CSV table of C-alpha atoms in Angstrom, one decimal:
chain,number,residue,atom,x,y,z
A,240,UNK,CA,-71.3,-54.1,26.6
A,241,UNK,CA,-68.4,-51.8,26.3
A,242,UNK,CA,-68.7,-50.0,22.8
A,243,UNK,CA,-65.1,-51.0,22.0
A,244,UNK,CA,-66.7,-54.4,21.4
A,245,UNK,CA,-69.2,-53.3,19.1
A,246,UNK,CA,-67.3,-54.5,16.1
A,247,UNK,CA,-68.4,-55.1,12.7
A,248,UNK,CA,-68.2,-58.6,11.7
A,249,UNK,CA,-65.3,-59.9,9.6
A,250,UNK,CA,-66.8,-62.7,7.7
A,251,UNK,CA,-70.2,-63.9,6.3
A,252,UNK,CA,-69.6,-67.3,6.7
A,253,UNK,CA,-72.0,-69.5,8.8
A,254,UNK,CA,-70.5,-71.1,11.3
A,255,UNK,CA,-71.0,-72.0,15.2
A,256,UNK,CA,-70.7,-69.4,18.1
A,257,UNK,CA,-67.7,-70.8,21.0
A,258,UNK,CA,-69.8,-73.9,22.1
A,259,UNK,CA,-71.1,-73.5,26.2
A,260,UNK,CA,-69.9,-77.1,28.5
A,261,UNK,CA,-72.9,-79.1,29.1
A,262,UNK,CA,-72.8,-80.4,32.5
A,263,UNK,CA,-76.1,-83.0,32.1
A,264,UNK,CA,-78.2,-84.6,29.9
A,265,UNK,CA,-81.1,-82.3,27.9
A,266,UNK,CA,-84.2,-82.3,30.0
A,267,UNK,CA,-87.9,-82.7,28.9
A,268,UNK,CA,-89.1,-79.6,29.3
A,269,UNK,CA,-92.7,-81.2,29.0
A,270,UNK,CA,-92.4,-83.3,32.4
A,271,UNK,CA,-91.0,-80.5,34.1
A,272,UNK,CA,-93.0,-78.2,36.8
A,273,UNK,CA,-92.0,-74.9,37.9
A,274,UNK,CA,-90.6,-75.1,41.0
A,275,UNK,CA,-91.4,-72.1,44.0
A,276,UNK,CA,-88.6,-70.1,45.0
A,277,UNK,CA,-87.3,-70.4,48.6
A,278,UNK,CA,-87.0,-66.9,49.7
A,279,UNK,CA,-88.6,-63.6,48.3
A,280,UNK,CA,-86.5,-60.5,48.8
A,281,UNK,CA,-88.4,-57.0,47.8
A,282,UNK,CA,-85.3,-54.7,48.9
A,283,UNK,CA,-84.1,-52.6,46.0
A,284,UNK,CA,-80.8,-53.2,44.4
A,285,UNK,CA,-78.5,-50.8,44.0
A,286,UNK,CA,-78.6,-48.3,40.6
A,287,UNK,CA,-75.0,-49.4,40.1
A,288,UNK,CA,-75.9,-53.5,39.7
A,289,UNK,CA,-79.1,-52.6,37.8
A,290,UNK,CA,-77.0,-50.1,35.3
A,291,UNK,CA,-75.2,-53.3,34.3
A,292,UNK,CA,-78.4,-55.0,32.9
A,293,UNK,CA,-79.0,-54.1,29.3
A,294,UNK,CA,-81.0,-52.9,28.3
A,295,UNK,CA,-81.6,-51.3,31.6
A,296,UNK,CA,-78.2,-50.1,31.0
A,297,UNK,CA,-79.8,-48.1,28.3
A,298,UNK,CA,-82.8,-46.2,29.7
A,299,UNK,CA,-83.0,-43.2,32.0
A,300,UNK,CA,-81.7,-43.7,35.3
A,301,UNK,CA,-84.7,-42.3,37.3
A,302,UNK,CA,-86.8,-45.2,35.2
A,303,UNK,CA,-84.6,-47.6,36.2
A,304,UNK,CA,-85.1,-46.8,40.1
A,305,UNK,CA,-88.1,-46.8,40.3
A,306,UNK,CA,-88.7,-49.7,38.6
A,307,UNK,CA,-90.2,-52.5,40.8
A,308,UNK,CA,-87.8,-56.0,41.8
A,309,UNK,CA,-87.6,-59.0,43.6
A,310,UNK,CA,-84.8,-61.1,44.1
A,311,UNK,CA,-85.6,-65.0,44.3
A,312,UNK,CA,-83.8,-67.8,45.4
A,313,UNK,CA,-83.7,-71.0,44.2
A,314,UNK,CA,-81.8,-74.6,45.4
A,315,UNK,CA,-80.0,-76.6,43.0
A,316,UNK,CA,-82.5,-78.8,40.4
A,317,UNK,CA,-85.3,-76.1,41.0
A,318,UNK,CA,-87.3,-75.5,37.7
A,319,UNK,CA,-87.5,-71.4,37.2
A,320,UNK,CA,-89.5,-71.7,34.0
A,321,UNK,CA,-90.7,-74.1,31.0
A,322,UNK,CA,-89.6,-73.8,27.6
A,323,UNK,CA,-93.3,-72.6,25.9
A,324,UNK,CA,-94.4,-70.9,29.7
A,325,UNK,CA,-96.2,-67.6,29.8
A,326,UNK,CA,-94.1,-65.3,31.3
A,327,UNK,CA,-94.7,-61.6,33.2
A,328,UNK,CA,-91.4,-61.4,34.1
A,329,UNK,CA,-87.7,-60.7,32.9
A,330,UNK,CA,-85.1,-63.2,34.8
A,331,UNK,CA,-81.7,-62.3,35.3
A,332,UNK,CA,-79.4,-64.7,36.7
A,333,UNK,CA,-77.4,-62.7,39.9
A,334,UNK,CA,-75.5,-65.7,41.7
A,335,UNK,CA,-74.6,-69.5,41.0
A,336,UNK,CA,-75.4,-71.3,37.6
A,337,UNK,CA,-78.5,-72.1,35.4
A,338,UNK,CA,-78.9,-74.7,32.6
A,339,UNK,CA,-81.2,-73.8,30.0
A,340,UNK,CA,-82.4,-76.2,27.8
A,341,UNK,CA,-84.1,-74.7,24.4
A,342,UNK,CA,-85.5,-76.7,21.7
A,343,UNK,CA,-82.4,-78.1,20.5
A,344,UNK,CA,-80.2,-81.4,20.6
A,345,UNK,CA,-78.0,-79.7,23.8
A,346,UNK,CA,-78.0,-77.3,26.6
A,347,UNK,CA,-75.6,-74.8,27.9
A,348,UNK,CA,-74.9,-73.7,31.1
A,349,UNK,CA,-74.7,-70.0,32.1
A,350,UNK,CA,-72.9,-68.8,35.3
A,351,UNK,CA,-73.5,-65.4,36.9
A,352,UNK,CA,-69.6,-65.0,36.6
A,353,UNK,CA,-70.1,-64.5,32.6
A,354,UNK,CA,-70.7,-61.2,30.9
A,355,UNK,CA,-73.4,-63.0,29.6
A,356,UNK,CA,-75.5,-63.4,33.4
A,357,UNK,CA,-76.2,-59.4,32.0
A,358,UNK,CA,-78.2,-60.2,29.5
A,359,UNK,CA,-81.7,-61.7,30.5
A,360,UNK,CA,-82.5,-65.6,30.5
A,361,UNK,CA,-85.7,-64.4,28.9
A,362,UNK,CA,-87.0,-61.2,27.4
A,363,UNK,CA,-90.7,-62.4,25.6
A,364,UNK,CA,-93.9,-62.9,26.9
A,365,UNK,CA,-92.9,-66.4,25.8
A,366,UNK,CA,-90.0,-68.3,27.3
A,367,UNK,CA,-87.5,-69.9,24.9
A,368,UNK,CA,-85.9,-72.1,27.1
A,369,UNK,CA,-86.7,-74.1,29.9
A,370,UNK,CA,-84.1,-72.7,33.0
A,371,UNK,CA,-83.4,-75.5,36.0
A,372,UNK,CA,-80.9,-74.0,38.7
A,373,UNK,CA,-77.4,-76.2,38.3
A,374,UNK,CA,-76.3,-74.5,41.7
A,375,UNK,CA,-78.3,-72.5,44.5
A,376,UNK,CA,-78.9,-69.3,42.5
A,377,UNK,CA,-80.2,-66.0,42.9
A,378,UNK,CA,-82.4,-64.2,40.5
A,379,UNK,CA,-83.6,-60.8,39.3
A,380,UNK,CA,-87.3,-60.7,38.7
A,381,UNK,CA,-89.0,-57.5,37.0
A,382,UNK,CA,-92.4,-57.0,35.7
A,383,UNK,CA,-91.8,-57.5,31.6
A,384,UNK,CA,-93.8,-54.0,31.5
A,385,UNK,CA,-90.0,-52.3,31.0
A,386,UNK,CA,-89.2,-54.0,28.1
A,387,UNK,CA,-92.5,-52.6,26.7
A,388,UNK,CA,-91.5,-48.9,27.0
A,389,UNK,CA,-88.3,-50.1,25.7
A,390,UNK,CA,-90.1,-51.1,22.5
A,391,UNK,CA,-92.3,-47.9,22.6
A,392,UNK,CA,-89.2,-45.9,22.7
A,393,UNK,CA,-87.3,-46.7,20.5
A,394,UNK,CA,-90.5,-47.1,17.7
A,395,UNK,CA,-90.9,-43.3,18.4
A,396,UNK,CA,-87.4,-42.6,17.6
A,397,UNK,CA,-87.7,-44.9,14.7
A,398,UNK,CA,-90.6,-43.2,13.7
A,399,UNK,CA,-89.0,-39.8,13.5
A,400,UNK,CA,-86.1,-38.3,11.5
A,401,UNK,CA,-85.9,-35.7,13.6
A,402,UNK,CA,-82.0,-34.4,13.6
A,403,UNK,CA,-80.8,-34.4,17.3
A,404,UNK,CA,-77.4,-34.4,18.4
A,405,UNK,CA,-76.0,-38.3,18.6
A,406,UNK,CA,-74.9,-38.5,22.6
A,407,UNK,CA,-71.2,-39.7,22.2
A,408,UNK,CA,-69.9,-42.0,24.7
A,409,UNK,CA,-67.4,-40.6,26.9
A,410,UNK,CA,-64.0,-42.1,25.2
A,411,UNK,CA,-65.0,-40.5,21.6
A,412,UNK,CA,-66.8,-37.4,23.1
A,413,UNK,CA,-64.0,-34.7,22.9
A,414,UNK,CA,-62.7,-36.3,19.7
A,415,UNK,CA,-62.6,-33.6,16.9
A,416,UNK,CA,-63.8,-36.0,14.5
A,417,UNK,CA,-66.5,-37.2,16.0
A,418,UNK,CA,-67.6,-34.0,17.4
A,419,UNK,CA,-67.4,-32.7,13.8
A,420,UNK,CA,-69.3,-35.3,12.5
A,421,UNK,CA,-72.4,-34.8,15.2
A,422,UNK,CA,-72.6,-31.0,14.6
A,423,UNK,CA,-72.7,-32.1,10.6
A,424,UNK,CA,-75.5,-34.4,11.1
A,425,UNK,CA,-77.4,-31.9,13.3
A,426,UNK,CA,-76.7,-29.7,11.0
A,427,UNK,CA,-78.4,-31.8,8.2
A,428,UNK,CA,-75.3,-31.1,6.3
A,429,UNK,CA,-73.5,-35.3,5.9
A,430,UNK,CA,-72.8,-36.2,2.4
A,431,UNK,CA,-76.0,-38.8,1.9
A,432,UNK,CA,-75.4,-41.4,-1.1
A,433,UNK,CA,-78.4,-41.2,-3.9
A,434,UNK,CA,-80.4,-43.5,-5.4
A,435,UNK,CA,-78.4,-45.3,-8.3
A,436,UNK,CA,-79.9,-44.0,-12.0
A,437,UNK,CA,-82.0,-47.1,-12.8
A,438,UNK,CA,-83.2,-47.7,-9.7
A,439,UNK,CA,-84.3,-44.1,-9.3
A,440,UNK,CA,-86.3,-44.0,-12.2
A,441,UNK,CA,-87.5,-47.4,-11.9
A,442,UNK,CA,-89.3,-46.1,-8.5
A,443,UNK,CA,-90.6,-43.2,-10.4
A,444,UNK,CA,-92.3,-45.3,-12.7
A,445,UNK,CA,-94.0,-47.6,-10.6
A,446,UNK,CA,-95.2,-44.5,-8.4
A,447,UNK,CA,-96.7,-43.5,-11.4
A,448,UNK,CA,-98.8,-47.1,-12.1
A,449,UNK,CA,-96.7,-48.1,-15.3
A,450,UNK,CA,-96.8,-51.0,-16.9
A,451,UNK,CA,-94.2,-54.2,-17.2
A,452,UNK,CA,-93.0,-52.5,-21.1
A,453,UNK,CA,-92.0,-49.6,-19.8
A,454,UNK,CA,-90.6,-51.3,-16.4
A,455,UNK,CA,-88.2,-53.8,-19.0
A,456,UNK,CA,-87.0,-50.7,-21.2
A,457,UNK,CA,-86.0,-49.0,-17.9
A,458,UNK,CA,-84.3,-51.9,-16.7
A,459,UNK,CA,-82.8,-52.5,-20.1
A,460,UNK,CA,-80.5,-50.0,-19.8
A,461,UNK,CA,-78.6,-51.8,-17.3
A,462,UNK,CA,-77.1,-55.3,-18.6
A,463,UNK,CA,-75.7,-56.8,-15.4
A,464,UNK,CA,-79.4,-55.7,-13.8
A,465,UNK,CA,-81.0,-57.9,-16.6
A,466,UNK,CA,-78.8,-60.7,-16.4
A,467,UNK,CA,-79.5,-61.0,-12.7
A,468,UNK,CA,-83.2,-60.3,-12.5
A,469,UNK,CA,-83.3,-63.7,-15.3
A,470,UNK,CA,-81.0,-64.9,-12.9
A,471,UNK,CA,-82.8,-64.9,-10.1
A,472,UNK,CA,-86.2,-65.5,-12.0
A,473,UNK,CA,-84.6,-69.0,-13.1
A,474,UNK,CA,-83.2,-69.9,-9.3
A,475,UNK,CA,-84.4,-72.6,-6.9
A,476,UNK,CA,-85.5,-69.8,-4.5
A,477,UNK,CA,-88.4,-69.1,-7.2
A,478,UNK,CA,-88.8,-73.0,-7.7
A,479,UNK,CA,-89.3,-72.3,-11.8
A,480,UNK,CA,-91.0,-74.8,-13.7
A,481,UNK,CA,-89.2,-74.0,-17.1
A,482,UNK,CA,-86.5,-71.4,-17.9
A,483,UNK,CA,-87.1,-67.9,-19.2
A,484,UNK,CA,-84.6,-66.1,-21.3
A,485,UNK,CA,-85.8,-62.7,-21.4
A,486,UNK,CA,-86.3,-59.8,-19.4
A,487,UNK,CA,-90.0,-59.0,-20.1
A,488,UNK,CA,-90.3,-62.7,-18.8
A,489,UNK,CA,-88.3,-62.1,-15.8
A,490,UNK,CA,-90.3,-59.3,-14.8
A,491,UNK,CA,-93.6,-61.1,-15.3
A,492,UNK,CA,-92.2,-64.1,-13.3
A,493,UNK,CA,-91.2,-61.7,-10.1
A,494,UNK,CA,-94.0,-58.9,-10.8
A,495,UNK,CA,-93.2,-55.5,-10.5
A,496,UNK,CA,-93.4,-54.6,-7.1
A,497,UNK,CA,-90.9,-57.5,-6.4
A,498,UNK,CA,-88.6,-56.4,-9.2
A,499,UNK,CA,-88.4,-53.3,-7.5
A,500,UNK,CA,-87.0,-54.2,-4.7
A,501,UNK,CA,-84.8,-56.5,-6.4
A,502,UNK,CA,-83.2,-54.4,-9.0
A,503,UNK,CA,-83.0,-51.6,-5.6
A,504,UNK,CA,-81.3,-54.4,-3.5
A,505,UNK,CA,-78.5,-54.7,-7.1
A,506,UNK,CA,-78.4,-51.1,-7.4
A,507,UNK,CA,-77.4,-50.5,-3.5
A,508,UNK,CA,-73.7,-52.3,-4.1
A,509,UNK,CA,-72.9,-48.8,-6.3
A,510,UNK,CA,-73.3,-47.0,-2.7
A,511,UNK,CA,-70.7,-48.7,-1.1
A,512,UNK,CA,-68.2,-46.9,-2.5
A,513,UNK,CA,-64.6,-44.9,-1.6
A,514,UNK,CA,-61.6,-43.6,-3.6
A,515,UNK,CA,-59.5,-44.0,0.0
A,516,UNK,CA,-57.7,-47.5,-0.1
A,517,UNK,CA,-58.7,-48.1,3.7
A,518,UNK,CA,-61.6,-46.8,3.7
A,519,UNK,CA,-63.1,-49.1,0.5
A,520,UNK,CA,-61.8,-51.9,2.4
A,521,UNK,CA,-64.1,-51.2,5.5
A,522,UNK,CA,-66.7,-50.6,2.5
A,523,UNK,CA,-66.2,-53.8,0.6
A,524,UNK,CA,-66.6,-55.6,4.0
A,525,UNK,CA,-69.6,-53.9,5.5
A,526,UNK,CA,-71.0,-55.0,1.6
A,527,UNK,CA,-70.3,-58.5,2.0
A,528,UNK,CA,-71.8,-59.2,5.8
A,529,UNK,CA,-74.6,-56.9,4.1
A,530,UNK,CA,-75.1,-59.4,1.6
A,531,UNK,CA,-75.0,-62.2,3.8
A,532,UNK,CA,-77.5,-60.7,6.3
A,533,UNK,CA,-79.7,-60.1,3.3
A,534,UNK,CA,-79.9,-63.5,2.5
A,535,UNK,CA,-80.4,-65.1,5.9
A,536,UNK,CA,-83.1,-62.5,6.2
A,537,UNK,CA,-84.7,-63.6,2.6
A,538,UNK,CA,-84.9,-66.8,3.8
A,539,UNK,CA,-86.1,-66.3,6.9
A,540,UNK,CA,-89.1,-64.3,5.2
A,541,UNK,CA,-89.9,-67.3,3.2
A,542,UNK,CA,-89.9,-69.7,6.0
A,543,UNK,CA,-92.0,-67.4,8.3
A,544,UNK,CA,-95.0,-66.8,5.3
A,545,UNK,CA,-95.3,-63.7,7.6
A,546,UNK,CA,-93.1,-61.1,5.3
A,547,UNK,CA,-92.6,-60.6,2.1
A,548,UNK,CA,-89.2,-62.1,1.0
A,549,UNK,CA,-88.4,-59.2,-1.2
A,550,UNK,CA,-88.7,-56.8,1.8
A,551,UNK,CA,-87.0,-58.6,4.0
A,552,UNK,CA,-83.8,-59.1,1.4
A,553,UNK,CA,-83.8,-55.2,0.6
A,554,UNK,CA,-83.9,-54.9,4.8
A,555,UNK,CA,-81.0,-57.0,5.6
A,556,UNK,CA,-79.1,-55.0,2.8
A,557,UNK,CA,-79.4,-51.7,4.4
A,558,UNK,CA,-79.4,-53.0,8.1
A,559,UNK,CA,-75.6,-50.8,8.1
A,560,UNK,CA,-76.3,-48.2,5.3
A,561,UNK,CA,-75.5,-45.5,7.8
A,562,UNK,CA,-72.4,-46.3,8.0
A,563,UNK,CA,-71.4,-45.1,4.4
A,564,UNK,CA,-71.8,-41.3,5.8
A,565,UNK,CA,-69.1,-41.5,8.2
A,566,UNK,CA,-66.8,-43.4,5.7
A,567,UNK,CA,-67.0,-40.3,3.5
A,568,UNK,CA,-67.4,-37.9,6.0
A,569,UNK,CA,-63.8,-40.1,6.7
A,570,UNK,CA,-62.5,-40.1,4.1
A,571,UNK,CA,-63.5,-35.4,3.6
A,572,UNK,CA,-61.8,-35.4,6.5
A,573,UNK,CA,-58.3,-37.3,6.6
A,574,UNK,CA,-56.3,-35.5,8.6
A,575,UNK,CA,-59.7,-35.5,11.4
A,576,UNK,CA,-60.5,-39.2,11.9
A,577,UNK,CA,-58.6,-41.7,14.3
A,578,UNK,CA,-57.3,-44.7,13.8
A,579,UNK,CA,-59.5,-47.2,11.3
A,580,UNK,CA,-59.7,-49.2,15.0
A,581,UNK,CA,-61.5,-46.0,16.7
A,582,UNK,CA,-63.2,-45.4,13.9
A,583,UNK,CA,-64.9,-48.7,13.4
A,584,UNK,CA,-65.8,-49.4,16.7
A,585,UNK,CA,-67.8,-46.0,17.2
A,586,UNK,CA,-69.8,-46.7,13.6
A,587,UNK,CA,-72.2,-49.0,15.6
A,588,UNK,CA,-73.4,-45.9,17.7
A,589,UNK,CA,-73.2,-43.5,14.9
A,590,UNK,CA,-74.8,-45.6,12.0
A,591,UNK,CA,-78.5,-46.4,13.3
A,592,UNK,CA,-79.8,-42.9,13.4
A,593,UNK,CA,-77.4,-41.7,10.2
A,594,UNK,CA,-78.9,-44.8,8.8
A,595,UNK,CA,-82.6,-44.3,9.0
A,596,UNK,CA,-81.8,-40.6,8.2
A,597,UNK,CA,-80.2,-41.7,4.9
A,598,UNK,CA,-83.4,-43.9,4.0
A,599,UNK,CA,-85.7,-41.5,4.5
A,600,UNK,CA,-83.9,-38.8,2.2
A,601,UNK,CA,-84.3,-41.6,-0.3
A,602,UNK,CA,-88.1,-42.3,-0.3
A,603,UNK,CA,-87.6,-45.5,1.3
A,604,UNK,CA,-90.8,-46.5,3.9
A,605,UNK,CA,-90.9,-45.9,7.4
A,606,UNK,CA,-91.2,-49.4,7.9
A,607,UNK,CA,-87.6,-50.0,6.1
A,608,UNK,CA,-86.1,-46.6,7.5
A,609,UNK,CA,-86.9,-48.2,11.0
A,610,UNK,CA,-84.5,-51.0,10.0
A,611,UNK,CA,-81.2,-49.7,10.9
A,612,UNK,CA,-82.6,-48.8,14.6
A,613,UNK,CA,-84.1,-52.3,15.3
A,614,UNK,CA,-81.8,-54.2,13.6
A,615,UNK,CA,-79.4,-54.9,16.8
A,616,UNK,CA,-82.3,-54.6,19.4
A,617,UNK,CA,-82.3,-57.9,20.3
A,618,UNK,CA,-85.0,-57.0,23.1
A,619,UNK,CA,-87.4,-55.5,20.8
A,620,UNK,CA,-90.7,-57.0,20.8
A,621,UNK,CA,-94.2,-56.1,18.9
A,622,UNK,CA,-97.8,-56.1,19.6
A,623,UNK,CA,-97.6,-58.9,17.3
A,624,UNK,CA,-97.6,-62.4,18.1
A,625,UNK,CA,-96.3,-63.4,13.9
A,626,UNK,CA,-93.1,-62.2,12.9
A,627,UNK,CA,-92.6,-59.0,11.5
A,628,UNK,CA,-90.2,-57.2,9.6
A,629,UNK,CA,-87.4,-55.9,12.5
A,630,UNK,CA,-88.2,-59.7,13.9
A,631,UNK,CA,-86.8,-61.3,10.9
A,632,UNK,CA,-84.1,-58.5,10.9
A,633,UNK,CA,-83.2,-59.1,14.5
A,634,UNK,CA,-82.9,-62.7,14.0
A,635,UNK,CA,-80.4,-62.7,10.8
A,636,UNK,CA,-78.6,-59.7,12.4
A,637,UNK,CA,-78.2,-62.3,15.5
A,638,UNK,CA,-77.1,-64.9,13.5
A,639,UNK,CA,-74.5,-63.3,11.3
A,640,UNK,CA,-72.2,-62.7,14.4
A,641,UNK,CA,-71.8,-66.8,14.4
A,642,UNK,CA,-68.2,-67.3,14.2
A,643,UNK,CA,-67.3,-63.6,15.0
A,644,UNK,CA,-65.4,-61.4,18.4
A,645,UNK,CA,-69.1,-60.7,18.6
A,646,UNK,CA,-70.8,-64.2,19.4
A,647,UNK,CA,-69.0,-64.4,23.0
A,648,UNK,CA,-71.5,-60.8,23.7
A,649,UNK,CA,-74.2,-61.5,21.6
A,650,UNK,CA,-77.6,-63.4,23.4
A,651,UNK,CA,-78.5,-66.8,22.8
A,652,UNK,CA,-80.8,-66.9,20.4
A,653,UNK,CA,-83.7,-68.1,22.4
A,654,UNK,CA,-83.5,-66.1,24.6
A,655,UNK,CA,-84.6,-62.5,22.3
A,656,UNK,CA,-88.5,-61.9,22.0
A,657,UNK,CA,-88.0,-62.7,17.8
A,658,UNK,CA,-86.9,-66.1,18.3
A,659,UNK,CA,-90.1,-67.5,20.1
A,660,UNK,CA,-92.1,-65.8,17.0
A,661,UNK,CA,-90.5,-68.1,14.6
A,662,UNK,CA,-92.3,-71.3,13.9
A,663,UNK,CA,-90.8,-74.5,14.4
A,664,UNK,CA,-88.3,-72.9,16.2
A,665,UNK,CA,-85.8,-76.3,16.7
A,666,UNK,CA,-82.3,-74.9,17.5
A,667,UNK,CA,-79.2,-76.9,15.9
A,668,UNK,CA,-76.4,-78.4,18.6
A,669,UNK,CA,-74.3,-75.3,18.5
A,670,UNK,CA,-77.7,-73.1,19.1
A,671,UNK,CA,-78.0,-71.3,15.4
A,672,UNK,CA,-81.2,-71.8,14.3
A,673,UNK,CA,-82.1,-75.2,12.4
A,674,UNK,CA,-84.1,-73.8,9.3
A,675,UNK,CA,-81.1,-71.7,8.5
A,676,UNK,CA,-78.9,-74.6,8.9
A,677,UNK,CA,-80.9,-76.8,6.2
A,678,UNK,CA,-80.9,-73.9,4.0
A,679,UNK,CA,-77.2,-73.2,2.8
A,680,UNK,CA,-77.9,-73.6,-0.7
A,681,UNK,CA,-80.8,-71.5,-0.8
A,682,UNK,CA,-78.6,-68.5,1.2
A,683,UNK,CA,-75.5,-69.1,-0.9
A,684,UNK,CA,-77.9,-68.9,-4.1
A,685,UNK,CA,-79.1,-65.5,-2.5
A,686,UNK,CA,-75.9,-64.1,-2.6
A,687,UNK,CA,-75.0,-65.1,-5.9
A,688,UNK,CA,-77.5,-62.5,-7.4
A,689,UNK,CA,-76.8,-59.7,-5.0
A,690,UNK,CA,-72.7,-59.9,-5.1
């Protein structure tokens, strides 16, 4: 994907990515055998063909050549694999067309053609989809051992806050600005955004075992915090059995851990903030698909009974957060940065590393300072078979690009390692997922308390 594409998204709104033509009836994947190829090729492709294969495109070159492949062929209404299947092997789809049929109430067809054909049909030890050849096609097979060290790497890196230099693509590379920016992050010297008041002392209270009296006079402070805490306390996504009025009871509704996170997740809209015009726009928007991620994510976490709800809202809200360095470094540096265009599409390879740099100057966990990293790794898998944290992430992430530039680029959603983690997993028509669908009321209540 070319990193002019990587865009941020315009609008939280949930709505349907460009719908694929279906070209037969669903299939049931349950009758289905897989079918044997017709011919085995073992001759190496070319460096240049496998470069184009993310997230091969991503890892070292002398990796990528030495990585073992075989090319199969397959005639038309051969089964490749079974929605469910056991998989050792990443499929990409080099000539012809392929139908895959998920758990959902249609199909789509992809065609080697697409931008899409270099993306992989699967990328889990599970296949999403069941994949029948529409034409004869020819396709990429490679032990599912890469995607592993994919996963490794990029936990290590996750892992560290080590300050590096961030390798700039070739378009931005001599670009004062973004040169600037680099050396300032290398240097450890960015502008990073504190902890609001209450939530900073909120967080030193708890660390020092305090109890819910001293948590409500802390909070107290803070009307619009109080109001939204009893709020939330009295909202369908705490299913309530009678209404509380009160802080103290608001608190002893959500505990304290959760109240936490929840007065953290309020207290993050103060960091979104610039006194350039543009600039505040770009923030106000990167707040509101923030918000909207949050929520997806928050429900997500409830479905799932694998995360903690609270965790997963406070991850979906700083999913971006590194992107509020280079506004301000922006906006420190107005006669320096390009055009807002330039600028925006660059943040997506800028803010992951500035962003788990940010949280881990604020005390947040390691686990949560991972976030900004994973959060657009749709290939990322776990040891794990349950759902974790960046899973739930990966999936809302995913999900919020519905109805953007981005959904055209983006994977189907069955066919990322997070999807086949998800319980129940049923797809809607237009391929979002189905819990999500049902549960507009329970998103939109989500983002009432954090706007």
């Amino acid at each position: 994907m070319n990193w002019l594409t990587k865009l941020l998204p315009r609008s939280p709104k949930i709505s349907a990515p460009e719908k694929k033509p279906d070209i037969a009836p669903p299939v049931n994947p349950n009758i289905l055998t897989c079918s044997e190829p017709v011919a085995t090729e073992h001759k190496k492709l070319p460096l240049t063909i496998l470069k184009r294969l993310a997230p091969l495109r991503d890892m070292d070159d002398t990796y990528v050549e030495q990585l073992a492949h075989t090319t199969l062929r397959y005639t038309q209404g051969s089964v490749i694999f079974r929605l469910g299947q056991k998989v050792n092997s990443v499929f990409y789809l080099l000539e012809g067309n392929v139908e895959l049929q998920p758990d959902s109430d249609n199909h789509y067809t992809l065609s080697a053609e697409s931008s899409l054909a270099n993306l992989p049909l699967n990328s889990g030890k599970i296949c999403g989809a069941t994949a029948i050849a529409a034409t004869d096609i020819s396709i990429l097979a490679i032990s599912g051992e890469f995607t592993c060290r994919w996963s490794d790497k990029n936990l290590q890196q996750s892992a560290s806050v080590e300050l590096i230099d961030i390798e700039l693509p070739e378009q931005i590379a001599n670009n004062r600005f973004f040169t600037s920016f680099s050396a300032s992050y290398r240097d450890n010297k960015l502008s990073l955004p504190s902890l609001p008041n209450v939530a900073a002392k909120l967080k030193e209270a708890l660390e020092k075992d305090l109890g819910i009296s001293e948590v409500v006079r802390i909070i107290g402070v803070d009307a619009s915090i109080v109001a939204k805490l009893i709020q939330l306390a009295n909202s369908p996504l705490y299913s309530p059995i009678s209404p509380i009025t009160n802080c103290h009871a608001a608190v002893t509704r959500l505990g304290l851990d959760q109240t936490r996170k929840l007065v953290m997740g309020v207290s993050l809209k103060q960091l979104f903030q610039c006194q350039n015009p543009q600039l505040m726009e770009k923030m106000q928007t990167l707040w509101k698909t923030s918000l909207y991620v949050s929520s997806l994510c928050f429900v997500l976490a409830q479905e799932s009974g694998t995360v903690n709800p609270e965790d997963a809202l406070l991850a979906g809200l700083i999913t971006d957060i590194g992107t509020i360095p280079i506004l301000h470094f922006a906006e420190q540096n107005p006669n320096e940065y390009p055009n807002l265009d330039i600028l925006e599409s660059a943040i997506p390879l800028l803010s992951p590393s500035v962003g788990s740099l940010v949280l881990h100057t604020l005390g947040f966990t390691s686990e949560l300072a991972a976030i900004p990293r994973y959060a657009e790794d749709w290939f990322y898998e776990s040891d794990s078979d349950q759902l974790n944290l960046a899973d739930i992430v990966i999936l809302a992430k995913l999900h919020s690009y519905f109805g953007t530039n981005r959904a055209k680029e983006i994977p189907y959603m069955n066919s990322i390692p997070a999807y086949v983690k998800l319980k129940n997993s049923k797809l809607t028509p237009d391929f979002s997922l189905d819990i999500l669908h049902k549960a507009k009321h329970r998103i939109h209540a989500a983002m009432n308390f954090l706007s």
